[in-house]
Short mmCIF file of C-alpha atoms and ligand atoms in Angstrom, two decimals:
data_model
loop_
_atom_site.label_atom_id
_atom_site.label_comp_id
_atom_site.label_asym_id
_atom_site.label_seq_id
_atom_site.Cartn_x
_atom_site.Cartn_y
_atom_site.Cartn_z
CA MET A 1 73.96 11.29 9.63
CA LYS A 2 75.12 14.64 8.30
CA ARG A 3 73.20 14.84 5.02
CA ILE A 4 69.98 13.32 3.73
CA GLY A 5 68.15 13.48 0.40
CA VAL A 6 64.48 13.90 -0.43
CA LEU A 7 62.66 13.01 -3.63
CA SER A 8 59.12 12.65 -4.90
CA SER A 9 58.32 9.78 -7.21
CA GLY A 10 55.35 8.48 -9.22
CA GLY A 11 52.09 10.41 -9.64
CA ASP A 12 52.05 13.68 -7.70
CA GLY A 13 49.31 14.97 -5.44
CA PRO A 14 48.48 18.05 -3.40
CA GLY A 15 50.43 17.97 -0.15
CA PHE A 16 53.81 16.89 -1.53
CA ASN A 17 55.16 20.43 -1.02
CA PRO A 18 54.23 20.77 2.67
CA CYS A 19 55.85 17.39 3.18
CA ILE A 20 59.09 18.50 1.48
CA ARG A 21 59.05 21.67 3.61
CA ALA A 22 58.67 19.62 6.78
CA VAL A 23 61.49 17.25 5.77
CA VAL A 24 63.89 20.10 5.03
CA ARG A 25 63.16 22.14 8.13
CA THR A 26 63.15 19.16 10.49
CA ALA A 27 66.50 17.91 9.20
CA ILE A 28 68.07 21.36 9.40
CA SER A 29 66.75 21.75 12.98
CA HIS A 30 68.70 18.59 13.78
CA GLY A 31 71.87 19.95 12.16
CA VAL A 32 71.49 17.77 9.07
CA SER A 33 71.65 19.23 5.55
CA VAL A 34 69.18 18.23 2.83
CA MET A 35 69.69 17.61 -0.86
CA GLY A 36 66.61 17.90 -3.08
CA ILE A 37 66.60 15.32 -5.86
CA LYS A 38 64.62 16.39 -8.92
CA TYR A 39 62.27 14.10 -10.87
CA GLY A 40 62.40 11.07 -8.62
CA PHE A 41 64.75 8.17 -9.24
CA ALA A 42 65.31 9.37 -12.82
CA GLY A 43 66.77 12.63 -11.51
CA LEU A 44 68.87 10.73 -8.99
CA ILE A 45 70.42 8.66 -11.76
CA ASN A 46 71.06 11.84 -13.79
CA GLY A 47 72.50 13.70 -10.82
CA GLU A 48 69.82 16.43 -10.76
CA ILE A 49 70.57 17.23 -7.14
CA ASP A 50 70.74 20.56 -5.29
CA GLU A 51 70.86 21.59 -1.67
CA LEU A 52 67.61 22.81 -0.10
CA ASP A 53 67.84 25.36 2.70
CA VAL A 54 65.11 26.66 4.99
CA ARG A 55 64.30 29.55 2.64
CA SER A 56 64.08 27.40 -0.48
CA VAL A 57 60.97 25.73 0.95
CA GLY A 58 59.34 29.00 2.06
CA GLY A 59 55.86 29.79 0.69
CA ILE A 60 55.14 26.29 -0.60
CA LEU A 61 52.70 25.04 2.08
CA GLY A 62 49.70 25.94 -0.03
CA ARG A 63 51.13 25.08 -3.45
CA GLY A 64 49.94 22.05 -5.41
CA GLY A 65 52.32 19.77 -7.30
CA THR A 66 55.86 19.16 -6.09
CA ILE A 67 58.71 21.69 -6.29
CA LEU A 68 61.06 18.75 -6.84
CA GLY A 69 59.16 17.43 -9.83
CA THR A 70 58.41 13.73 -10.13
CA ALA A 71 58.74 10.88 -12.61
CA ARG A 72 58.34 7.16 -13.09
CA SER A 73 61.79 5.77 -13.92
CA GLU A 74 62.20 2.67 -16.09
CA GLU A 75 66.00 2.85 -15.70
CA PHE A 76 65.83 2.52 -11.94
CA ARG A 77 64.12 -0.86 -12.43
CA THR A 78 67.37 -2.18 -13.88
CA GLU A 79 70.38 -3.21 -11.78
CA ARG A 80 72.58 -0.86 -13.77
CA GLY A 81 70.21 2.04 -13.06
CA ARG A 82 70.25 1.33 -9.34
CA LEU A 83 74.04 1.06 -9.32
CA THR A 84 74.28 4.51 -10.91
CA ALA A 85 71.77 5.82 -8.37
CA ILE A 86 73.75 4.56 -5.38
CA ARG A 87 76.95 6.03 -6.83
CA LYS A 88 75.25 9.41 -7.11
CA LEU A 89 74.08 9.18 -3.50
CA HIS A 90 77.69 8.54 -2.39
CA GLU A 91 79.03 11.24 -4.70
CA TYR A 92 76.74 13.85 -3.10
CA GLY A 93 77.42 12.63 0.43
CA ILE A 94 73.79 11.64 0.97
CA GLU A 95 73.49 9.14 3.82
CA GLY A 96 69.74 8.54 3.92
CA LEU A 97 66.73 9.13 1.71
CA VAL A 98 63.13 10.24 2.26
CA ILE A 99 60.95 9.03 -0.61
CA ILE A 100 57.49 10.50 -1.11
CA GLY A 101 55.48 8.30 -3.43
CA GLY A 102 53.29 5.27 -3.94
CA ASP A 103 53.59 1.55 -4.26
CA GLY A 104 56.04 1.53 -7.21
CA SER A 105 58.31 4.07 -5.53
CA PHE A 106 58.41 1.98 -2.36
CA ARG A 107 59.43 -1.11 -4.31
CA GLY A 108 62.36 0.96 -5.59
CA ALA A 109 63.14 2.18 -2.08
CA LEU A 110 63.07 -1.37 -0.78
CA GLN A 111 65.61 -2.41 -3.43
CA LEU A 112 67.97 0.39 -2.43
CA TRP A 113 67.77 -0.75 1.14
CA ARG A 114 68.05 -4.49 0.47
CA GLU A 115 70.71 -4.40 -2.23
CA PHE A 116 72.95 -1.67 -0.81
CA ASN A 117 71.84 -1.42 2.82
CA PHE A 118 71.08 2.23 2.08
CA PRO A 119 68.81 3.90 4.70
CA VAL A 120 65.40 4.81 3.25
CA VAL A 121 62.11 5.96 4.76
CA GLY A 122 58.92 6.19 2.68
CA VAL A 123 56.11 8.72 2.96
CA PRO A 124 52.81 7.67 1.33
CA GLY A 125 51.89 10.12 -1.42
CA THR A 126 49.18 9.28 -3.97
CA ILE A 127 45.61 10.39 -4.52
CA ASP A 128 44.57 6.72 -4.94
CA ASN A 129 44.78 5.84 -1.22
CA ASP A 130 45.85 2.33 -2.14
CA ILE A 131 48.84 2.08 0.23
CA ASN A 132 48.87 -0.22 3.24
CA GLY A 133 50.11 1.09 6.59
CA THR A 134 48.27 4.40 6.52
CA ASP A 135 44.63 5.43 6.73
CA MET A 136 45.28 8.32 4.37
CA SER A 137 48.02 9.04 1.86
CA ILE A 138 49.12 12.56 1.03
CA GLY A 139 46.95 13.91 -1.80
CA VAL A 140 43.79 11.97 -1.04
CA ASP A 141 41.87 14.52 1.00
CA THR A 142 42.38 17.36 -1.48
CA ALA A 143 41.54 15.12 -4.44
CA LEU A 144 38.38 14.02 -2.65
CA ASN A 145 37.36 17.64 -2.14
CA THR A 146 38.05 18.38 -5.81
CA VAL A 147 35.85 15.47 -6.87
CA LEU A 148 33.11 16.55 -4.48
CA ASN A 149 33.18 20.06 -5.84
CA ALA A 150 32.77 18.68 -9.36
CA ILE A 151 29.91 16.38 -8.33
CA ASP A 152 28.04 19.29 -6.73
CA LYS A 153 28.41 21.38 -9.86
CA ILE A 154 27.45 18.56 -12.21
CA ARG A 155 24.38 17.84 -10.10
CA ASP A 156 23.19 21.42 -10.63
CA THR A 157 23.18 21.08 -14.39
CA ALA A 158 22.01 17.45 -14.27
CA SER A 159 18.90 18.52 -12.32
CA SER A 160 18.16 21.45 -14.62
CA HIS A 161 18.19 19.13 -17.65
CA GLN A 162 16.85 15.98 -16.01
CA ARG A 163 19.96 14.05 -17.00
CA ALA A 164 21.98 11.15 -15.75
CA PHE A 165 25.74 11.71 -15.43
CA LEU A 166 28.49 9.14 -15.32
CA ILE A 167 31.47 10.79 -13.62
CA GLU A 168 34.81 8.99 -13.86
CA VAL A 169 37.12 9.36 -10.89
CA MET A 170 40.82 8.36 -10.70
CA GLY A 171 42.25 5.66 -8.44
CA ARG A 172 43.82 3.01 -10.68
CA GLU A 173 42.62 -0.39 -9.45
CA CYS A 174 41.39 1.05 -6.16
CA GLY A 175 37.84 2.34 -5.69
CA TYR A 176 38.56 4.48 -2.62
CA LEU A 177 38.16 7.93 -4.23
CA ALA A 178 35.03 6.84 -6.08
CA LEU A 179 33.46 5.30 -3.00
CA MET A 180 34.18 8.19 -0.66
CA SER A 181 33.23 10.91 -3.14
CA GLY A 182 30.09 8.96 -4.02
CA ILE A 183 29.04 8.83 -0.38
CA ALA A 184 29.96 12.44 0.36
CA GLY A 185 28.35 13.62 -2.88
CA GLY A 186 25.14 11.60 -2.44
CA ALA A 187 25.56 9.68 -5.69
CA GLU A 188 22.69 7.51 -6.87
CA MET A 189 25.15 4.75 -7.75
CA ILE A 190 28.86 3.97 -7.36
CA LEU A 191 30.73 1.64 -9.71
CA LEU A 192 33.90 0.15 -8.28
CA PRO A 193 36.59 -2.28 -9.45
CA GLU A 194 36.02 -4.19 -6.22
CA VAL A 195 32.30 -4.84 -6.83
CA GLU A 196 30.93 -6.47 -9.96
CA THR A 197 28.08 -4.39 -11.41
CA SER A 198 26.72 -5.03 -14.90
CA PRO A 199 25.49 -2.34 -17.33
CA GLU A 200 22.03 -3.99 -16.98
CA GLU A 201 22.08 -3.27 -13.23
CA VAL A 202 23.09 0.32 -13.91
CA ALA A 203 20.23 0.67 -16.42
CA SER A 204 17.76 -0.69 -13.93
CA ALA A 205 18.97 1.71 -11.18
CA LEU A 206 18.66 4.59 -13.63
CA LYS A 207 15.12 3.63 -14.61
CA ASN A 208 14.10 3.29 -10.96
CA ALA A 209 15.53 6.70 -10.11
CA TYR A 210 13.52 8.18 -13.00
CA LEU A 211 10.33 6.44 -11.93
CA ARG A 212 10.83 7.65 -8.35
CA GLY A 213 10.74 11.18 -9.73
CA LYS A 214 14.40 12.07 -9.33
CA ALA A 215 15.49 15.10 -11.32
CA HIS A 216 18.96 13.69 -11.88
CA CYS A 217 21.01 10.54 -11.50
CA ILE A 218 24.66 10.83 -10.54
CA ILE A 219 26.76 7.71 -11.06
CA ILE A 220 30.38 7.75 -9.88
CA VAL A 221 32.60 5.42 -11.89
CA ALA A 222 36.02 4.43 -10.59
CA GLU A 223 38.58 4.36 -13.42
CA GLY A 224 39.39 0.73 -12.58
CA TYR A 225 35.74 -0.37 -12.90
CA LYS A 226 35.09 -2.94 -15.64
CA PRO A 227 33.66 -2.78 -18.30
CA GLY A 228 34.35 0.94 -17.92
CA LEU A 229 32.59 4.27 -18.30
CA GLU A 230 32.35 4.27 -22.11
CA ALA A 231 30.80 0.79 -22.29
CA VAL A 232 28.15 1.65 -19.70
CA ALA A 233 27.46 5.03 -21.29
CA SER A 234 26.80 3.50 -24.72
CA TYR A 235 24.63 0.77 -23.17
CA LEU A 236 22.51 3.43 -21.44
CA THR A 237 22.39 5.76 -24.44
CA GLU A 238 21.09 2.96 -26.67
CA ARG A 239 18.19 2.55 -24.20
CA ARG A 240 17.53 6.23 -23.63
CA GLU A 241 13.76 6.06 -24.39
CA GLU A 242 13.19 3.17 -22.02
CA LEU A 243 15.26 4.66 -19.16
CA GLY A 244 13.89 8.20 -19.02
CA PHE A 245 17.18 10.00 -18.50
CA GLU A 246 19.44 11.33 -21.20
CA VAL A 247 23.05 10.40 -20.38
CA ARG A 248 26.22 12.51 -20.29
CA THR A 249 29.73 11.59 -19.18
CA THR A 250 32.49 13.55 -17.46
CA VAL A 251 36.02 12.25 -16.97
CA LEU A 252 37.55 14.33 -14.19
CA GLY A 253 41.12 13.26 -15.00
CA HIS A 254 44.22 15.09 -13.82
CA VAL A 255 42.31 17.99 -12.33
CA GLN A 256 42.11 15.65 -9.31
CA ARG A 257 45.88 15.73 -8.88
CA GLY A 258 46.24 19.51 -8.67
CA GLY A 259 45.24 22.40 -6.46
CA SER A 260 46.10 23.85 -3.10
CA PRO A 261 46.22 21.20 -0.35
CA THR A 262 43.39 21.27 2.21
CA ALA A 263 44.07 21.96 5.89
CA PHE A 264 43.89 18.22 6.66
CA GLU A 265 46.38 17.55 3.86
CA ARG A 266 48.89 20.14 5.04
CA LEU A 267 48.74 18.79 8.57
CA LEU A 268 49.09 15.18 7.44
CA ALA A 269 51.96 16.01 5.09
CA THR A 270 53.73 18.01 7.79
CA ARG A 271 53.36 15.32 10.45
CA LEU A 272 54.56 12.58 8.11
CA GLY A 273 57.47 14.66 6.78
CA VAL A 274 58.68 15.37 10.32
CA ALA A 275 58.24 11.72 11.33
CA ALA A 276 60.14 10.47 8.27
CA VAL A 277 63.22 12.52 9.13
CA GLU A 278 63.06 11.59 12.80
CA ALA A 279 62.80 7.92 11.86
CA LEU A 280 65.78 8.17 9.52
CA LEU A 281 67.91 10.03 12.08
CA SER A 282 67.05 7.54 14.81
CA GLY A 283 68.41 4.70 12.67
CA GLN A 284 65.15 3.33 11.23
CA SER A 285 65.23 2.13 7.65
CA GLY A 286 63.13 0.15 5.19
CA VAL A 287 59.98 1.58 6.74
CA MET A 288 57.12 3.87 5.79
CA VAL A 289 55.57 6.50 8.05
CA GLY A 290 51.78 6.49 8.03
CA LEU A 291 48.77 7.73 9.92
CA VAL A 292 46.78 5.01 11.64
CA GLY A 293 43.96 6.06 13.96
CA ASN A 294 45.38 9.59 14.06
CA LYS A 295 48.74 8.32 15.30
CA VAL A 296 51.92 8.33 13.25
CA VAL A 297 53.22 4.77 12.94
CA LEU A 298 56.05 3.01 11.10
CA THR A 299 55.39 -0.03 8.92
CA PRO A 300 58.08 -2.14 7.20
CA LEU A 301 58.10 -1.40 3.46
CA GLU A 302 57.92 -5.15 2.80
CA GLU A 303 54.51 -5.22 4.47
CA VAL A 304 53.43 -2.04 2.73
CA VAL A 305 54.04 -3.42 -0.77
CA ALA A 306 53.02 -7.01 -0.03
CA GLN A 307 49.48 -6.44 -1.29
CA PRO A 308 47.26 -3.58 -2.39
CA LYS A 309 45.19 -1.94 0.32
CA LYS A 310 41.56 -3.02 0.40
CA ILE A 311 38.65 -0.64 0.63
CA ASP A 312 36.12 -1.02 3.44
CA LEU A 313 33.22 -2.76 1.72
CA SER A 314 30.89 -2.06 4.65
CA LEU A 315 31.02 1.57 3.49
CA TYR A 316 29.86 0.41 0.07
CA GLN A 317 26.90 -1.35 1.71
CA MET A 318 26.17 1.84 3.62
CA ALA A 319 26.21 3.83 0.37
CA LYS A 320 23.79 1.31 -1.22
CA MET A 321 21.40 1.72 1.71
CA LEU A 322 21.41 5.50 1.30
CA GLU A 323 20.93 5.51 -2.48
CA LYS A 324 17.25 6.38 -2.42
O1 LIG B 1 48.36 6.92 -9.18
C1 LIG B 1 47.83 8.19 -9.34
C2 LIG B 1 47.12 8.32 -10.65
O2 LIG B 1 46.60 9.63 -10.76
C3 LIG B 1 46.02 7.30 -10.89
O3 LIG B 1 44.82 7.61 -10.22
C4 LIG B 1 45.90 7.33 -12.39
O4 LIG B 1 45.44 6.08 -12.87
C5 LIG B 1 47.33 7.55 -12.83
O5 LIG B 1 48.01 8.11 -11.72
C6 LIG B 1 47.47 8.46 -14.00
O6 LIG B 1 48.80 8.47 -14.37
P1 LIG B 1 49.47 9.51 -15.37
O7 LIG B 1 49.64 10.80 -14.62
O8 LIG B 1 50.75 8.90 -15.73
O9 LIG B 1 48.51 9.70 -16.50
#
């Protein structure tokens, strides 16, 4: 292989840049040039492609976002879109592709590999941590620290005013970020998509916390939790007198996707970026690099996308035990 391409796809996360840097510098160390593809598969189809040299990825280790930009491409889902994409890859002399992204991006990668036998290696990048084949995806650790920082700050004001706060955390259908931030932040309750919890149960936990003399009640709500933050908040607000606490809500939103990557993140992103290029150059394809038990491993993309990753429910039980 003489030239590879790199793109980021789907929702971004802190750590994408150190990964891109590692991909570029590893490939160049092996005598392989690298083309940076802007805005994911959409940019590939549109030919938004430029060479990246060692200097072009200088100073980005600590920068949030992705210098390549990212997108979710509807066109790539069509056969015509993929045909255009493969033509562009040939046109630019790209012989293999590193794709940093999540589940949807890997389905696209798998199609490139299956339909055109085009070499692809995936790197897990999403703050949701919902990807099989890796303990942690790029973006998760920094997002978790961002959430934790917010919880600590909200607790300060919650205590001063004797309030209950519902804090909504991202994660799509996966409760990982909510569960881990809830444990690390000492939340009084965690509401997950994976565990059914009714507004009545939330009300009862709130009342108990008040009766036990707590000065605040922090409830972490995963965005995929049903019936959702708003429904629970109105249920609690309607019963304010009976419950003791006044209720406020905070939706953390996209702040969780930005910021300078943590040390763990930069190391993870660097290790996975290096491993992705080495895998590609050694003839591996249709695989994702991941971190399992602090070792870099390869998992077939078919296995990765076969089902969503499950959270460890024993950690939820642990959190319940500690909610005192
Ligand atoms: O998948 C990452 C993620 O941030 C999810 O947690 C969230 O549901 C979604 O992306 C938000 O997407 P968008 O940036 O398109 O609003």
